[in-house]
Amino acid sequence: MAKTAKLVIEGQTYDLPVVTGSQGEMALDISTLRKRTGLITLDPGYANTGSCESSITFMNGEKGILRYRGIPIEQLAENSTFVETAYLLINAELPTRKELTRFSIMLNDHSLVHEDMLAFFENFPKRAHPMGILSSMVNSLRAFYPELPERTDEEEINITFARLLSKVRTLAAMSYKMSLGHKVVYPSHKMSYCANFLNMMFDSPVRPYKLDKDLVKALEVFWILHADHEQNCSTAAVRLVGSARVNLFAAISAGISALWGPLHGGANQAVLEMLQGIYDNGGDPAPFIRKAKDKKDPFRLMGFGHSVYKTYDPRARIMEKICKKILKKQKRKDPLLDIAKKLEEVALKDPYFVDHSLYPNVDFYSGIVMRAIGIPLDMFTVMFAIGRLPGWISQWKESIGDPKWKLHRPRQIYIGSKERNFVPIEDRG
Ligand code: SDX
């Protein structure tokens, strides 16, 4: 028997259908609310509003659960590769060996970018932030790869997926090399997705880059952990822009722009800057904790808190393990890891953080992992974007195939001036 909820407005009772998901989550279906009652709902930031039904990622914020297509993130981080996880998110099933080989060959075939794009890089200011470069370059990919009418929609979309997944990695490495004034390193058909990226970033004619399998694995896991996260801010941006039926490159470019924000993907860079600030101030986190708790101070403890997780972000635990493993392998101590541990200890004992359910999120340790791999600070969020790409693609694909698809157009409650007349400038005092 379908569940309903009763809504009483000015003595009139309305039955609203209740939707139950496959894991028992429930939602009020308010899709006919305005038509039937004249009312809308108000939910700044949409913290209580579902925008869609999705089969891609399941999160339980209270229990710290994250699964891609039903598979726990811990098992994927342990056993899978980023390319295989990308295939799972986009196609809903893990690939057979044959399917994975075909997918890898497609990514390899589309890993180069048009040589004319080099000119774009040459004209960005050297200090341009890589996220701004990436968002513009992804948007401009449409100019180089317009839809070809002779291709079926299916072929067109799958090639666009491969182009995005493969070229975004090449564009990111190119922007780094160009920012240094170094020769661009091209992708190699002999390397895996992650190894290729590291080689494109760090290989040089005078100092050949020696691949370290532990660093490749660390990058593999970093990107798996970032691959999707249901309706987060940047994914919501991709779905919203995509709902206008714009091309995928433009929708993904919107996602990259949203991810840039320090409250979202930009937090990994902000965490490192915060840890460095604590280190430079003698290593005592107390002043930063005080600032984070001060309502009058806009400062927030970067890498802490989450819109959904009200317990430990399961990705943060895995990221911390990678941190320790890499630093041990490199026989390196990173003072910022010690600071992070100390900050975590102090915060998790502080009633403010406990009462607000603020725990480390994915960004808290990821910056230290990036630093250990050798990624420059201003590229941390670019690394998040490359990781999130399969998620954005799978969510976009699901949205355009959704029978309930609608152009995203939220309503509002107007609180401005009542009707009034135009006043000619000479009468405005
Ligand atoms: C990502 O959505 C996703 O899934 C995102 C992501 C993904 O994979 O896509 O997981 C990636 O973006 C992780 C989050 C990275 N951002 C940060 O680390 C920035 C610091 N964190 C915060 O800004 C904050 O925690 C948010 C924005 C992440 C979440 O905030 P909430 O919980 O949605 O709601 P809120 O901002 O209203 O905070 C609730 C209360 C407030 O206090 P009160 O006014 O109720 O007294 O908690 C406080 C906030 O002031 N608070 C913090 C805090 N985070 C929340 N106080 C101090 N430090 C913090 N970090």
Tab-separated table of C-alpha atoms and ligand atoms in Angstrom:
chain	number	residue	atom	x	y	z
A	1	MET	CA	0.000	0.000	0.000
A	2	ALA	CA	1.553	3.348	-1.103
A	3	LYS	CA	2.426	5.525	1.867
A	4	THR	CA	1.001	9.052	2.068
A	5	ALA	CA	1.461	12.050	4.365
A	6	LYS	CA	-1.283	14.499	5.310
A	7	LEU	CA	-0.777	18.233	4.948
A	8	VAL	CA	-3.406	20.488	6.518
A	9	ILE	CA	-3.542	24.071	5.178
A	10	GLU	CA	-6.238	26.437	6.412
A	11	GLY	CA	-8.492	23.549	7.405
A	12	GLN	CA	-8.049	21.738	4.061
A	13	THR	CA	-6.280	18.315	4.190
A	14	TYR	CA	-4.075	17.187	1.320
A	15	ASP	CA	-2.612	13.701	0.896
A	16	LEU	CA	0.988	13.786	-0.364
A	17	PRO	CA	2.567	10.615	-1.725
A	18	VAL	CA	5.626	9.313	0.189
A	19	VAL	CA	8.447	7.890	-1.972
A	20	THR	CA	10.641	5.168	-0.409
A	21	GLY	CA	14.106	4.444	-1.809
A	22	SER	CA	15.788	1.014	-2.102
A	23	GLN	CA	17.653	1.606	1.194
A	24	GLY	CA	14.562	2.777	3.083
A	25	GLU	CA	15.027	6.552	2.748
A	26	MET	CA	11.686	8.351	2.462
A	27	ALA	CA	10.642	11.604	0.752
A	28	LEU	CA	7.460	13.625	0.390
A	29	ASP	CA	6.620	13.901	-3.309
A	30	ILE	CA	5.648	17.595	-3.602
A	31	SER	CA	5.673	17.699	-7.420
A	32	THR	CA	1.927	18.668	-7.495
A	33	LEU	CA	1.974	20.825	-4.308
A	34	ARG	CA	1.712	24.275	-5.966
A	35	LYS	CA	-0.935	23.142	-8.456
A	36	ARG	CA	-3.096	21.679	-5.661
A	37	THR	CA	-2.464	24.132	-2.800
A	38	GLY	CA	-0.921	27.283	-4.332
A	39	LEU	CA	1.964	26.870	-1.862
A	40	ILE	CA	5.621	26.125	-2.545
A	41	THR	CA	8.246	24.861	-0.069
A	42	LEU	CA	11.204	26.974	1.082
A	43	ASP	CA	14.536	25.237	1.725
A	44	PRO	CA	17.637	27.508	1.395
A	45	GLY	CA	20.557	25.360	0.183
A	46	TYR	CA	18.169	22.465	-0.492
A	47	ALA	CA	19.426	20.591	2.610
A	48	ASN	CA	15.968	19.000	2.975
A	49	THR	CA	15.075	18.730	-0.712
A	50	GLY	CA	15.731	15.860	-3.098
A	51	SER	CA	16.192	16.967	-6.732
A	52	CYS	CA	15.960	13.496	-8.254
A	53	GLU	CA	15.785	9.749	-7.743
A	54	SER	CA	19.182	8.209	-8.510
A	55	SER	CA	20.709	4.703	-8.684
A	56	ILE	CA	24.348	5.804	-8.778
A	57	THR	CA	25.641	6.543	-5.257
A	58	PHE	CA	24.217	5.769	-1.827
A	59	MET	CA	25.366	7.720	1.227
A	60	ASN	CA	24.242	7.378	4.826
A	61	GLY	CA	25.473	10.482	6.658
A	62	GLU	CA	24.684	9.167	10.133
A	63	LYS	CA	26.500	5.838	9.639
A	64	GLY	CA	29.274	7.121	7.354
A	65	ILE	CA	28.346	4.807	4.472
A	66	LEU	CA	29.358	5.466	0.845
A	67	ARG	CA	28.652	2.986	-1.994
A	68	TYR	CA	28.994	3.377	-5.782
A	69	ARG	CA	26.310	1.305	-7.565
A	70	GLY	CA	25.923	-0.634	-4.288
A	71	ILE	CA	29.643	-1.456	-3.854
A	72	PRO	CA	31.198	-0.066	-0.606
A	73	ILE	CA	33.887	2.556	-1.210
A	74	GLU	CA	36.290	0.612	1.027
A	75	GLN	CA	36.167	-2.409	-1.337
A	76	LEU	CA	36.628	-0.267	-4.454
A	77	ALA	CA	39.574	1.600	-2.895
A	78	GLU	CA	41.172	-1.733	-1.989
A	79	ASN	CA	40.498	-3.745	-5.153
A	80	SER	CA	39.593	-1.495	-8.079
A	81	THR	CA	41.259	1.026	-10.386
A	82	PHE	CA	40.044	4.516	-11.214
A	83	VAL	CA	39.228	3.535	-14.831
A	84	GLU	CA	37.258	0.479	-13.671
A	85	THR	CA	35.389	2.583	-11.073
A	86	ALA	CA	34.632	5.196	-13.737
A	87	TYR	CA	33.184	2.421	-15.938
A	88	LEU	CA	31.088	1.152	-12.997
A	89	LEU	CA	29.648	4.607	-12.262
A	90	ILE	CA	28.845	5.369	-15.913
A	91	ASN	CA	27.564	1.919	-16.950
A	92	ALA	CA	26.113	0.698	-13.615
A	93	GLU	CA	28.068	-2.589	-13.654
A	94	LEU	CA	31.737	-3.547	-13.222
A	95	PRO	CA	33.228	-4.220	-16.693
A	96	THR	CA	34.214	-7.641	-17.969
A	97	ARG	CA	37.877	-7.939	-18.919
A	98	LYS	CA	36.925	-7.366	-22.571
A	99	GLU	CA	34.809	-4.294	-21.753
A	100	LEU	CA	37.595	-2.840	-19.605
A	101	THR	CA	40.165	-3.329	-22.351
A	102	ARG	CA	37.863	-1.667	-24.891
A	103	PHE	CA	37.232	1.247	-22.507
A	104	SER	CA	40.983	1.689	-21.796
A	105	ILE	CA	41.774	1.681	-25.530
A	106	MET	CA	39.094	4.342	-26.063
A	107	LEU	CA	40.592	6.504	-23.310
A	108	ASN	CA	44.033	6.094	-24.853
A	109	ASP	CA	42.755	6.959	-28.347
A	110	HIS	CA	41.224	10.196	-27.048
A	111	SER	CA	44.032	11.269	-24.723
A	112	LEU	CA	45.574	13.927	-26.987
A	113	VAL	CA	44.179	17.454	-27.236
A	114	HIS	CA	44.046	19.518	-30.436
A	115	GLU	CA	47.432	21.213	-30.965
A	116	ASP	CA	45.649	24.556	-31.471
A	117	MET	CA	44.735	24.451	-27.752
A	118	LEU	CA	48.373	25.048	-26.856
A	119	ALA	CA	47.890	28.645	-27.972
A	120	PHE	CA	45.192	29.072	-25.338
A	121	PHE	CA	47.622	28.070	-22.587
A	122	GLU	CA	50.276	30.438	-23.902
A	123	ASN	CA	47.913	33.390	-23.416
A	124	PHE	CA	46.813	32.750	-19.836
A	125	PRO	CA	48.722	34.810	-17.238
A	126	LYS	CA	51.340	32.560	-15.607
A	127	ARG	CA	49.626	32.996	-12.238
A	128	ALA	CA	46.181	32.023	-13.546
A	129	HIS	CA	44.533	29.497	-11.178
A	130	PRO	CA	44.460	26.037	-12.806
A	131	MET	CA	40.753	25.613	-11.978
A	132	GLY	CA	39.897	28.703	-14.045
A	133	ILE	CA	42.048	27.382	-16.885
A	134	LEU	CA	40.478	23.907	-16.676
A	135	SER	CA	36.910	25.214	-16.680
A	136	SER	CA	37.577	27.385	-19.754
A	137	MET	CA	39.511	24.668	-21.596
A	138	VAL	CA	36.770	22.064	-21.007
A	139	ASN	CA	34.122	24.486	-22.258
A	140	SER	CA	36.221	25.216	-25.366
A	141	LEU	CA	36.535	21.484	-26.175
A	142	ARG	CA	33.081	21.703	-27.816
A	143	ALA	CA	34.583	24.089	-30.400
A	144	PHE	CA	37.091	21.396	-31.391
A	145	TYR	CA	34.675	18.474	-31.150
A	146	PRO	CA	31.260	19.547	-32.433
A	147	GLU	CA	28.606	16.836	-32.608
A	148	LEU	CA	28.850	14.902	-35.911
A	149	PRO	CA	25.378	14.256	-37.402
A	150	GLU	CA	26.529	10.987	-39.003
A	151	ARG	CA	27.111	9.486	-35.532
A	152	THR	CA	24.254	8.016	-33.494
A	153	ASP	CA	23.497	9.779	-30.190
A	154	GLU	CA	24.863	6.730	-28.313
A	155	GLU	CA	28.195	6.782	-30.220
A	156	GLU	CA	28.420	10.568	-29.859
A	157	ILE	CA	27.823	10.484	-26.108
A	158	ASN	CA	30.256	7.605	-25.445
A	159	ILE	CA	33.016	9.308	-27.430
A	160	THR	CA	32.336	12.548	-25.545
A	161	PHE	CA	32.634	10.656	-22.234
A	162	ALA	CA	35.997	9.194	-23.318
A	163	ARG	CA	37.240	12.560	-24.586
A	164	LEU	CA	36.369	14.274	-21.307
A	165	LEU	CA	37.768	11.539	-19.047
A	166	SER	CA	40.999	11.356	-20.984
A	167	LYS	CA	41.600	14.920	-22.127
A	168	VAL	CA	40.890	16.556	-18.756
A	169	ARG	CA	43.915	14.686	-17.369
A	170	THR	CA	46.055	15.832	-20.340
A	171	LEU	CA	44.810	19.438	-20.045
A	172	ALA	CA	45.612	19.513	-16.316
A	173	ALA	CA	49.176	18.296	-16.842
A	174	MET	CA	49.629	20.675	-19.790
A	175	SER	CA	48.533	23.665	-17.691
A	176	TYR	CA	51.139	22.709	-15.071
A	177	LYS	CA	53.971	22.306	-17.592
A	178	MET	CA	53.023	25.548	-19.394
A	179	SER	CA	52.918	27.421	-16.059
A	180	LEU	CA	56.553	26.378	-15.525
A	181	GLY	CA	57.520	27.291	-19.094
A	182	HIS	CA	58.452	23.631	-19.594
A	183	LYS	CA	57.932	21.415	-22.630
A	184	VAL	CA	54.580	19.653	-22.605
A	185	VAL	CA	54.803	15.871	-22.053
A	186	TYR	CA	52.415	13.855	-24.215
A	187	PRO	CA	50.336	10.888	-22.988
A	188	SER	CA	51.897	7.477	-23.652
A	189	HIS	CA	49.967	4.431	-24.865
A	190	LYS	CA	52.276	2.312	-22.711
A	191	MET	CA	51.004	3.626	-19.368
A	192	SER	CA	47.863	3.253	-17.261
A	193	TYR	CA	45.552	6.220	-16.721
A	194	CYS	CA	47.109	7.329	-13.408
A	195	ALA	CA	50.730	6.565	-14.323
A	196	ASN	CA	50.254	8.554	-17.528
A	197	PHE	CA	49.092	11.575	-15.589
A	198	LEU	CA	52.077	11.495	-13.208
A	199	ASN	CA	54.430	11.070	-16.151
A	200	MET	CA	52.850	13.993	-18.032
A	201	MET	CA	53.186	16.110	-14.897
A	202	PHE	CA	56.731	15.272	-13.823
A	203	ASP	CA	58.705	13.757	-16.709
A	204	SER	CA	61.358	15.992	-18.252
A	205	PRO	CA	63.982	15.604	-21.002
A	206	VAL	CA	66.768	16.225	-18.471
A	207	ARG	CA	65.296	14.246	-15.569
A	208	PRO	CA	63.169	11.267	-16.669
A	209	TYR	CA	60.354	10.628	-14.167
A	210	LYS	CA	60.642	7.286	-12.385
A	211	LEU	CA	57.184	5.898	-11.682
A	212	ASP	CA	56.677	4.703	-8.097
A	213	LYS	CA	53.934	2.042	-7.945
A	214	ASP	CA	52.897	3.175	-4.440
A	215	LEU	CA	52.370	6.746	-5.635
A	216	VAL	CA	50.409	5.471	-8.653
A	217	LYS	CA	48.236	3.373	-6.302
A	218	ALA	CA	47.797	6.355	-3.960
A	219	LEU	CA	46.594	8.470	-6.889
A	220	GLU	CA	44.330	5.609	-8.046
A	221	VAL	CA	42.682	5.479	-4.604
A	222	PHE	CA	42.527	9.290	-4.306
A	223	TRP	CA	40.574	9.464	-7.564
A	224	ILE	CA	38.349	6.503	-6.655
A	225	LEU	CA	37.429	8.229	-3.377
A	226	HIS	CA	36.514	11.423	-5.242
A	227	ALA	CA	34.667	9.775	-8.153
A	228	ASP	CA	31.088	10.517	-7.038
A	229	HIS	CA	29.144	11.773	-4.048
A	230	GLU	CA	25.458	11.901	-5.030
A	231	GLN	CA	23.939	15.427	-5.263
A	232	ASN	CA	26.840	17.578	-3.978
A	233	CYS	CA	27.132	21.207	-5.061
A	234	SER	CA	29.134	20.639	-8.269
A	235	THR	CA	27.074	17.628	-9.342
A	236	ALA	CA	23.903	19.635	-8.731
A	237	ALA	CA	25.447	22.339	-10.973
A	238	VAL	CA	26.118	19.787	-13.737
A	239	ARG	CA	22.523	18.505	-13.504
A	240	LEU	CA	21.057	22.013	-13.396
A	241	VAL	CA	23.060	23.329	-16.370
A	242	GLY	CA	22.548	20.003	-18.161
A	243	SER	CA	18.770	20.267	-17.661
A	244	ALA	CA	18.757	23.100	-20.237
A	245	ARG	CA	19.936	20.456	-22.750
A	246	VAL	CA	23.304	22.160	-23.197
A	247	ASN	CA	26.249	20.083	-24.468
A	248	LEU	CA	28.100	17.968	-21.883
A	249	PHE	CA	31.342	19.979	-22.095
A	250	ALA	CA	29.486	23.123	-20.962
A	251	ALA	CA	27.683	21.280	-18.143
A	252	ILE	CA	30.983	19.797	-16.882
A	253	SER	CA	32.625	23.232	-17.091
A	254	ALA	CA	29.886	24.496	-14.743
A	255	GLY	CA	30.651	21.632	-12.359
A	256	ILE	CA	34.363	22.552	-12.358
A	257	SER	CA	33.479	26.162	-11.513
A	258	ALA	CA	31.268	25.085	-8.579
A	259	LEU	CA	33.933	22.695	-7.281
A	260	TRP	CA	36.477	25.567	-7.160
A	261	GLY	CA	34.779	27.070	-4.092
A	262	PRO	CA	36.625	26.752	-0.733
A	263	LEU	CA	33.481	25.352	0.907
A	264	HIS	CA	33.468	22.535	-1.665
A	265	GLY	CA	36.365	21.132	-3.674
A	266	GLY	CA	38.612	24.103	-2.941
A	267	ALA	CA	38.758	22.947	0.685
A	268	ASN	CA	41.712	20.599	0.050
A	269	GLN	CA	43.884	23.579	-0.899
A	270	ALA	CA	42.429	25.592	2.012
A	271	VAL	CA	43.237	22.761	4.481
A	272	LEU	CA	46.920	22.787	3.499
A	273	GLU	CA	47.025	26.580	3.790
A	274	MET	CA	45.386	26.310	7.250
A	275	LEU	CA	47.800	23.566	8.428
A	276	GLN	CA	50.729	25.609	7.111
A	277	GLY	CA	49.329	28.628	9.008
A	278	ILE	CA	49.210	26.624	12.248
A	279	TYR	CA	52.749	25.366	11.596
A	280	ASP	CA	54.054	28.880	10.882
A	281	ASN	CA	52.394	30.057	14.118
A	282	GLY	CA	54.336	27.548	16.236
A	283	GLY	CA	52.114	24.486	15.729
A	284	ASP	CA	49.407	25.219	18.316
A	285	PRO	CA	45.939	24.615	16.776
A	286	ALA	CA	44.109	26.272	19.707
A	287	PRO	CA	43.904	29.788	18.167
A	288	PHE	CA	42.445	28.311	14.946
A	289	ILE	CA	39.914	26.240	16.906
A	290	ARG	CA	38.882	29.407	18.780
A	291	LYS	CA	38.436	31.291	15.481
A	292	ALA	CA	36.401	28.438	14.014
A	293	LYS	CA	34.051	28.525	17.029
A	294	ASP	CA	33.677	32.307	17.046
A	295	LYS	CA	30.295	33.131	15.448
A	296	LYS	CA	31.541	36.606	14.593
A	297	ASP	CA	34.503	35.167	12.688
A	298	PRO	CA	33.758	33.774	9.185
A	299	PHE	CA	36.751	31.397	9.511
A	300	ARG	CA	35.833	27.718	9.432
A	301	LEU	CA	38.022	24.752	10.221
A	302	MET	CA	38.847	23.617	6.701
A	303	GLY	CA	38.455	19.899	6.075
A	304	PHE	CA	35.958	19.630	8.930
A	305	GLY	CA	32.203	19.233	8.754
A	306	HIS	CA	29.952	18.008	5.977
A	307	SER	CA	26.473	18.707	4.666
A	308	VAL	CA	25.614	14.984	4.765
A	309	TYR	CA	28.133	13.157	6.988
A	310	LYS	CA	27.395	13.836	10.639
A	311	THR	CA	30.081	11.320	11.554
A	312	TYR	CA	33.534	10.526	10.168
A	313	ASP	CA	33.657	10.784	6.352
A	314	PRO	CA	34.580	7.187	5.345
A	315	ARG	CA	36.894	8.625	2.671
A	316	ALA	CA	38.886	10.558	5.298
A	317	ARG	CA	39.790	7.323	7.092
A	318	ILE	CA	41.100	5.750	3.877
A	319	MET	CA	42.935	8.964	2.940
A	320	GLU	CA	44.657	9.044	6.347
A	321	LYS	CA	45.925	5.486	5.834
A	322	ILE	CA	47.335	6.454	2.404
A	323	CYS	CA	49.044	9.443	3.994
A	324	LYS	CA	50.824	7.311	6.517
A	325	LYS	CA	51.745	4.641	3.926
A	326	ILE	CA	53.289	7.094	1.453
A	327	LEU	CA	55.206	9.083	4.070
A	328	LYS	CA	56.540	5.850	5.567
A	329	LYS	CA	57.618	4.614	2.126
A	330	GLN	CA	59.294	7.960	1.405
A	331	LYS	CA	60.920	7.815	4.856
A	332	ARG	CA	59.610	11.335	5.188
A	333	LYS	CA	57.912	13.046	8.084
A	334	ASP	CA	55.535	15.789	7.039
A	335	PRO	CA	55.111	18.159	10.002
A	336	LEU	CA	51.703	19.072	8.592
A	337	LEU	CA	50.496	15.491	9.142
A	338	ASP	CA	51.447	15.798	12.818
A	339	ILE	CA	49.591	19.114	12.955
A	340	ALA	CA	46.541	17.538	11.265
A	341	LYS	CA	46.494	14.693	13.800
A	342	LYS	CA	46.842	17.151	16.695
A	343	LEU	CA	44.094	19.395	15.277
A	344	GLU	CA	41.801	16.388	14.829
A	345	GLU	CA	42.438	15.210	18.393
A	346	VAL	CA	41.725	18.630	19.934
A	347	ALA	CA	38.655	19.285	17.761
A	348	LEU	CA	37.048	15.886	18.353
A	349	LYS	CA	37.261	16.458	22.125
A	350	ASP	CA	35.787	19.980	21.888
A	351	PRO	CA	32.028	20.186	22.710
A	352	TYR	CA	31.469	22.690	19.859
A	353	PHE	CA	32.619	20.205	17.219
A	354	VAL	CA	30.927	17.267	18.942
A	355	ASP	CA	27.619	19.139	19.332
A	356	HIS	CA	27.737	20.292	15.675
A	357	SER	CA	28.708	16.765	14.489
A	358	LEU	CA	31.838	18.139	12.824
A	359	TYR	CA	34.340	15.475	11.796
A	360	PRO	CA	37.200	15.349	9.265
A	361	ASN	CA	35.929	15.114	5.693
A	362	VAL	CA	37.618	13.865	2.519
A	363	ASP	CA	39.650	17.066	2.203
A	364	PHE	CA	41.275	16.938	5.624
A	365	TYR	CA	44.071	14.511	4.718
A	366	SER	CA	43.894	14.616	0.923
A	367	GLY	CA	46.106	17.687	0.651
A	368	ILE	CA	48.938	15.934	2.497
A	369	VAL	CA	48.619	12.985	0.097
A	370	MET	CA	48.789	15.380	-2.872
A	371	ARG	CA	51.839	17.091	-1.390
A	372	ALA	CA	53.567	13.721	-0.890
A	373	ILE	CA	52.908	12.858	-4.555
A	374	GLY	CA	54.404	16.215	-5.575
A	375	ILE	CA	51.237	17.949	-6.811
A	376	PRO	CA	51.545	21.761	-6.505
A	377	LEU	CA	49.122	23.364	-4.010
A	378	ASP	CA	47.119	25.310	-6.597
A	379	MET	CA	46.392	22.047	-8.476
A	380	PHE	CA	44.833	20.193	-5.524
A	381	THR	CA	41.300	21.081	-6.594
A	382	VAL	CA	42.102	20.180	-10.195
A	383	MET	CA	42.943	16.708	-8.861
A	384	PHE	CA	39.520	16.617	-7.200
A	385	ALA	CA	37.908	17.638	-10.520
A	386	ILE	CA	39.641	14.850	-12.484
A	387	GLY	CA	38.469	12.376	-9.839
A	388	ARG	CA	34.878	13.691	-9.847
A	389	LEU	CA	34.523	13.593	-13.621
A	390	PRO	CA	33.107	10.026	-13.834
A	391	GLY	CA	30.517	11.012	-11.220
A	392	TRP	CA	29.493	14.156	-13.080
A	393	ILE	CA	29.256	12.173	-16.351
A	394	SER	CA	27.186	9.360	-14.790
A	395	GLN	CA	24.827	11.835	-13.074
A	396	TRP	CA	24.412	13.819	-16.312
A	397	LYS	CA	23.731	10.613	-18.253
A	398	GLU	CA	21.147	9.513	-15.658
A	399	SER	CA	19.449	12.936	-15.691
A	400	ILE	CA	19.020	13.112	-19.491
A	401	GLY	CA	17.584	9.579	-19.439
A	402	ASP	CA	15.213	10.302	-16.530
A	403	PRO	CA	11.553	10.029	-17.641
A	404	LYS	CA	10.770	12.612	-14.954
A	405	TRP	CA	13.408	14.985	-16.422
A	406	LYS	CA	12.443	18.679	-16.223
A	407	LEU	CA	14.269	21.920	-16.795
A	408	HIS	CA	15.585	22.924	-13.318
A	409	ARG	CA	13.745	26.101	-12.366
A	410	PRO	CA	13.298	26.599	-8.592
A	411	ARG	CA	10.640	29.061	-7.307
A	412	GLN	CA	11.026	31.785	-4.628
A	413	ILE	CA	9.169	33.754	-1.994
A	414	TYR	CA	9.329	37.444	-2.942
A	415	ILE	CA	10.047	39.772	0.010
A	416	GLY	CA	10.851	42.978	-1.926
A	417	SER	CA	8.960	46.266	-2.504
A	418	LYS	CA	5.249	46.302	-3.207
A	419	GLU	CA	4.158	47.823	-6.573
A	420	ARG	CA	5.364	51.446	-6.958
A	421	ASN	CA	5.790	53.913	-9.862
A	422	PHE	CA	8.878	54.923	-11.813
A	423	VAL	CA	10.348	58.247	-10.570
A	424	PRO	CA	12.022	60.480	-13.209
A	425	ILE	CA	15.642	61.251	-12.305
A	426	GLU	CA	14.981	64.968	-11.833
A	427	ASP	CA	12.499	64.075	-9.044
A	428	ARG	CA	14.837	61.763	-7.176
A	429	GLY	CA	16.432	64.339	-4.899
B	1	SDX	C1	33.273	18.639	0.022
B	1	SDX	O1	28.426	17.721	-0.506
B	1	SDX	C2	29.427	16.942	-0.692
B	1	SDX	O2	29.271	15.759	-0.781
B	1	SDX	C3	30.770	17.632	-0.827
B	1	SDX	C4	31.982	16.701	-0.929
B	1	SDX	C5	31.977	15.915	-2.208
B	1	SDX	O3	32.606	14.840	-2.233
B	1	SDX	O4	31.424	16.422	-3.221
B	1	SDX	O5	32.008	15.816	0.179
B	1	SDX	C6	33.299	17.506	-0.944
B	1	SDX	O6	32.905	19.720	-0.358
B	1	SDX	C7	33.630	18.372	1.469
B	1	SDX	C8	33.453	19.644	2.378
B	1	SDX	C9	34.687	20.520	2.174
B	1	SDX	N1	34.504	21.834	2.819
B	1	SDX	C10	35.160	22.143	3.952
B	1	SDX	O7	35.914	21.385	4.567
B	1	SDX	C11	34.920	23.584	4.399
B	1	SDX	C12	34.643	23.612	5.898
B	1	SDX	N2	33.352	22.984	6.162
B	1	SDX	C13	32.200	23.822	6.228
B	1	SDX	O8	32.188	24.992	5.545
B	1	SDX	C14	30.883	23.087	6.372
B	1	SDX	O9	31.094	22.041	7.224
B	1	SDX	C15	30.171	22.599	5.119
B	1	SDX	C16	29.845	23.723	4.210
B	1	SDX	C17	31.018	21.591	4.429
B	1	SDX	C18	28.897	21.936	5.569
B	1	SDX	O10	28.136	22.852	6.328
B	1	SDX	P1	26.664	22.345	6.780
B	1	SDX	O11	26.840	21.327	7.841
B	1	SDX	O12	25.924	21.962	5.553
B	1	SDX	O13	25.801	23.514	7.355
B	1	SDX	P2	26.208	24.869	7.952
B	1	SDX	O14	27.208	25.520	7.054
B	1	SDX	O15	24.958	25.605	8.230
B	1	SDX	O16	26.909	24.495	9.377
B	1	SDX	C19	26.100	24.037	10.484
B	1	SDX	C20	26.752	24.582	11.766
B	1	SDX	C21	26.956	26.096	11.729
B	1	SDX	O17	26.972	26.551	13.080
B	1	SDX	P3	25.593	27.192	13.713
B	1	SDX	O18	25.320	28.470	12.938
B	1	SDX	O19	24.499	26.135	13.491
B	1	SDX	O20	25.911	27.424	15.190
B	1	SDX	O21	28.082	24.025	11.906
B	1	SDX	C22	29.033	25.072	11.851
B	1	SDX	C23	28.352	26.256	11.205
B	1	SDX	O22	28.968	27.477	11.631
B	1	SDX	N3	30.158	24.585	11.033
B	1	SDX	C24	31.434	24.837	11.274
B	1	SDX	C25	32.142	24.132	10.300
B	1	SDX	N4	31.280	23.494	9.502
B	1	SDX	C26	30.047	23.787	9.957
B	1	SDX	N5	32.049	25.598	12.216
B	1	SDX	C27	33.400	25.629	12.161
B	1	SDX	N6	34.148	24.964	11.265
B	1	SDX	C28	33.562	24.214	10.311
B	1	SDX	N7	34.296	23.570	9.413
